[in-house]
Amino acid sequence: MAVRAPADRVRQRGGMDFSGKHVVVTGGSSGIGLAAALEFASFGASLSLIARDRQKLDTAASRIARLNSRVAVAAADVSDEQAVCAAIAGLTAQSGPCDVLVTSAGITYPGYFEQLDAKVFRQMMDVDYFGTLYPIQAVIPSMMSRRAGSIVAISSAAGLVGVFGYTAYAASKFAVRGLLDSLRQEMTPYGIHVGVAYPPDTDTPMLRYENEFKPLETRKIAGAIRPVSAERVAKAIVNGVRRRRRVITADPLTALLYRAGGLIEPLLTADFNRKVRQARRERGAG
Ligand SMILES: NC(=O)c1ccc[n+]([C@@H]2O[C@H](COP(=O)([O-])OP(=O)(O)OC[C@H]3O[C@@H](n4cnc5c(N)ncnc54)[C@H](OP(=O)(O)O)[C@@H]3O)[C@@H](O)[C@H]2O)c1
């Protein structure tokens, strides 16, 4: 079977051309980050992936290389400013300045507030918030001098509305939105696109991990809604970069929540509270 060159694939798939563009994805070894990296690669981009586990990075890189895309990896912890800045410096020296940055590295730890140590809150901020901030700081000077570039951070539907069990996680995801929405106003004069993605529950290793221990109330709130696929979120991200979207959603409910949040939040919270009462009855809580 003949291997189709990236340009052919681009023509076949609606002219979305990222060939020659350098896309850096933190958390690119798994879940949404990996799916986004594969999607960008399918449109001809050159990829750089950052995460901690070298083996997972190498496995992800070989999947991307199979799409005939150039790919480089660097192992670094995004909450370590020096390490992640050094990783980005190395990757841009190798593959050119960063045209698109997607900050998908993240962690979650749901639980009852009174049982969560302050350490957990700090860890969420370190990885989910500062781990978003540091890579952005690393690429912004070059984007500003080139007056071009695109930055997409991954917040969450839990970055739009408070959810039982996510006191630590949601706080970091609300913070990501505050950072990016303010940054956008500063970067608009430089022609730099700044977008925020708000995925709903997405079928990834992270969701499978938290499902093992999250409070019954949190599970009831998620209810029967089927998680979306990482590929669906990835397509929304790539399309969001192409169309320079400020707000990137992958499902109608989150899109509605973003647009009409103030109006529907009381209804949503009332529904959440009903589910919380039901869960408390089920687990015999006083
Ligand atoms: N899945 C969902 O339901 C959902 C919903 C809304 C938003 N999100 C957000 O989407 C993003 C991606 O989540 P996912 O579901 O794709 O999770 P995932 O499959 O667990 O992937 C997380 C990625 O981040 C990397 N990572 C974690 N901690 C890191 C650190 N300290 N430094 C560098 N890399 C780190 C992981 O690799 P290593 O462990 O090797 O470092 C992995 O590549 C997160 O920001 C998450 O909060 C997820």
PDB file of C-alpha atoms and ligand atoms in Angstrom, residues 26-34 50-54 56-57 76-80 103-108 126-128 132 154-158 169 173 197-208 210 227 230, ligand 1:
ATOM      1  CA  THR A  26       2.967  19.103  27.015  1.00  0.00           C
ATOM      2  CA  GLY A  27       1.353  15.906  28.232  1.00  0.00           C
ATOM      3  CA  GLY A  28       1.734  14.684  24.659  1.00  0.00           C
ATOM      4  CA  SER A  29       2.423  11.086  25.682  1.00  0.00           C
ATOM      5  CA  SER A  30      -1.141  10.215  26.723  1.00  0.00           C
ATOM      6  CA  GLY A  31      -4.842  10.953  26.458  1.00  0.00           C
ATOM      7  CA  ILE A  32      -5.906  14.307  25.039  1.00  0.00           C
ATOM      8  CA  GLY A  33      -2.330  15.526  24.490  1.00  0.00           C
ATOM      9  CA  LEU A  34      -1.381  12.419  22.505  1.00  0.00           C
ATOM     10  CA  ILE A  50       6.956  16.824  26.791  1.00  0.00           C
ATOM     11  CA  ALA A  51       6.002  14.582  29.728  1.00  0.00           C
ATOM     12  CA  ARG A  52       7.843  12.847  32.576  1.00  0.00           C
ATOM     13  CA  ASP A  53       7.878   9.172  31.597  1.00  0.00           C
ATOM     14  CA  ARG A  54      10.471   8.556  28.864  1.00  0.00           C
ATOM     15  CA  LYS A  56       5.538   6.563  27.270  1.00  0.00           C
ATOM     16  CA  LEU A  57       7.063   9.449  25.297  1.00  0.00           C
ATOM     17  CA  ALA A  76      10.524  17.002  32.012  1.00  0.00           C
ATOM     18  CA  ASP A  77       8.185  17.807  34.851  1.00  0.00           C
ATOM     19  CA  VAL A  78       6.074  20.816  33.845  1.00  0.00           C
ATOM     20  CA  SER A  79       5.877  21.975  37.456  1.00  0.00           C
ATOM     21  CA  ASP A  80       9.661  22.380  37.475  1.00  0.00           C
ATOM     22  CA  THR A 103      -0.484  22.633  27.369  1.00  0.00           C
ATOM     23  CA  SER A 104      -2.214  19.354  28.109  1.00  0.00           C
ATOM     24  CA  ALA A 105      -0.033  18.017  30.944  1.00  0.00           C
ATOM     25  CA  GLY A 106      -2.231  17.705  33.981  1.00  0.00           C
ATOM     26  CA  ILE A 107      -3.293  15.669  36.961  1.00  0.00           C
ATOM     27  CA  THR A 108      -6.437  15.305  39.027  1.00  0.00           C
ATOM     28  CA  ASP A 126       1.876  23.252  40.695  1.00  0.00           C
ATOM     29  CA  VAL A 127       1.101  20.915  37.796  1.00  0.00           C
ATOM     30  CA  ASP A 128      -2.182  22.158  36.319  1.00  0.00           C
ATOM     31  CA  THR A 132       0.592  25.647  32.129  1.00  0.00           C
ATOM     32  CA  ILE A 154      -6.513  22.701  28.501  1.00  0.00           C
ATOM     33  CA  SER A 155      -8.864  23.726  31.275  1.00  0.00           C
ATOM     34  CA  SER A 156     -11.960  21.587  31.876  1.00  0.00           C
ATOM     35  CA  ALA A 157     -15.738  21.747  32.113  1.00  0.00           C
ATOM     36  CA  ALA A 158     -14.825  21.769  35.829  1.00  0.00           C
ATOM     37  CA  TYR A 169      -8.757  20.312  40.695  1.00  0.00           C
ATOM     38  CA  LYS A 173      -8.668  24.813  36.113  1.00  0.00           C
ATOM     39  CA  ALA A 197     -10.190  24.106  25.720  1.00  0.00           C
ATOM     40  CA  TYR A 198     -12.877  22.930  28.135  1.00  0.00           C
ATOM     41  CA  PRO A 199     -13.197  19.153  27.709  1.00  0.00           C
ATOM     42  CA  PRO A 200     -16.013  17.300  29.448  1.00  0.00           C
ATOM     43  CA  ASP A 201     -15.287  13.843  30.926  1.00  0.00           C
ATOM     44  CA  THR A 202     -12.988  12.309  28.324  1.00  0.00           C
ATOM     45  CA  ASP A 203     -12.061   8.655  28.001  1.00  0.00           C
ATOM     46  CA  THR A 204      -8.358   8.744  28.953  1.00  0.00           C
ATOM     47  CA  PRO A 205      -6.079   7.116  31.525  1.00  0.00           C
ATOM     48  CA  MET A 206      -6.741  10.132  33.807  1.00  0.00           C
ATOM     49  CA  LEU A 207     -10.496   9.499  33.869  1.00  0.00           C
ATOM     50  CA  ARG A 208      -9.972   5.779  34.412  1.00  0.00           C
ATOM     51  CA  GLU A 210      -9.984   8.975  39.094  1.00  0.00           C
ATOM     52  CA  PRO A 227     -17.328  10.367  28.229  1.00  0.00           C
ATOM     53  CA  ALA A 230      -9.828  11.962  23.289  1.00  0.00           C
TER      54      ALA A 230
HETATM   55  N1  LIG B   1      -9.829  13.126  30.913  1.00  0.00           N
HETATM   56  C1  LIG B   1     -10.755  14.005  31.260  1.00  0.00           C
HETATM   57  O1  LIG B   1     -11.902  13.652  31.596  1.00  0.00           O
HETATM   58  C2  LIG B   1     -10.434  15.489  31.233  1.00  0.00           C
HETATM   59  C3  LIG B   1     -11.518  16.382  31.258  1.00  0.00           C
HETATM   60  C4  LIG B   1     -11.223  17.744  31.251  1.00  0.00           C
HETATM   61  C5  LIG B   1      -9.927  18.207  31.202  1.00  0.00           C
HETATM   62  N2  LIG B   1      -8.903  17.299  31.177  1.00  0.00           N
HETATM   63  C6  LIG B   1      -7.547  17.843  31.143  1.00  0.00           C
HETATM   64  O2  LIG B   1      -6.910  17.419  29.968  1.00  0.00           O
HETATM   65  C7  LIG B   1      -5.499  17.338  30.171  1.00  0.00           C
HETATM   66  C8  LIG B   1      -4.993  15.988  29.719  1.00  0.00           C
HETATM   67  O3  LIG B   1      -5.602  14.994  30.525  1.00  0.00           O
HETATM   68  P1  LIG B   1      -5.762  13.491  30.033  1.00  0.00           P
HETATM   69  O4  LIG B   1      -7.104  13.059  30.426  1.00  0.00           O
HETATM   70  O5  LIG B   1      -5.298  13.385  28.631  1.00  0.00           O
HETATM   71  O6  LIG B   1      -4.727  12.795  31.039  1.00  0.00           O
HETATM   72  P2  LIG B   1      -3.660  11.621  30.844  1.00  0.00           P
HETATM   73  O7  LIG B   1      -4.092  10.661  29.827  1.00  0.00           O
HETATM   74  O8  LIG B   1      -3.395  11.153  32.239  1.00  0.00           O
HETATM   75  O9  LIG B   1      -2.382  12.409  30.305  1.00  0.00           O
HETATM   76  C9  LIG B   1      -1.725  13.333  31.105  1.00  0.00           C
HETATM   77  C10 LIG B   1      -0.428  13.686  30.431  1.00  0.00           C
HETATM   78  O10 LIG B   1       0.237  14.682  31.233  1.00  0.00           O
HETATM   79  C11 LIG B   1       1.544  14.209  31.563  1.00  0.00           C
HETATM   80  N3  LIG B   1       1.878  14.741  32.873  1.00  0.00           N
HETATM   81  C12 LIG B   1       1.228  14.585  34.052  1.00  0.00           C
HETATM   82  N4  LIG B   1       1.864  15.222  35.034  1.00  0.00           N
HETATM   83  C13 LIG B   1       2.947  15.812  34.460  1.00  0.00           C
HETATM   84  C14 LIG B   1       3.996  16.605  34.959  1.00  0.00           C
HETATM   85  N5  LIG B   1       4.093  16.950  36.246  1.00  0.00           N
HETATM   86  N6  LIG B   1       4.948  17.044  34.088  1.00  0.00           N
HETATM   87  C15 LIG B   1       4.889  16.707  32.782  1.00  0.00           C
HETATM   88  N7  LIG B   1       3.919  15.965  32.266  1.00  0.00           N
HETATM   89  C16 LIG B   1       2.962  15.519  33.099  1.00  0.00           C
HETATM   90  C17 LIG B   1       1.434  12.684  31.530  1.00  0.00           C
HETATM   91  O11 LIG B   1       2.674  12.022  31.326  1.00  0.00           O
HETATM   92  P3  LIG B   1       3.635  11.598  32.544  1.00  0.00           P
HETATM   93  O12 LIG B   1       2.746  11.020  33.616  1.00  0.00           O
HETATM   94  O13 LIG B   1       4.594  10.634  31.950  1.00  0.00           O
HETATM   95  O14 LIG B   1       4.311  12.848  32.993  1.00  0.00           O
HETATM   96  C18 LIG B   1       0.540  12.520  30.317  1.00  0.00           C
HETATM   97  O15 LIG B   1       1.295  12.667  29.134  1.00  0.00           O
HETATM   98  C19 LIG B   1      -5.275  17.602  31.666  1.00  0.00           C
HETATM   99  O16 LIG B   1      -4.894  18.932  31.850  1.00  0.00           O
HETATM  100  C20 LIG B   1      -6.651  17.352  32.259  1.00  0.00           C
HETATM  101  O17 LIG B   1      -6.838  18.078  33.451  1.00  0.00           O
HETATM  102  C21 LIG B   1      -9.123  15.960  31.182  1.00  0.00           C
END
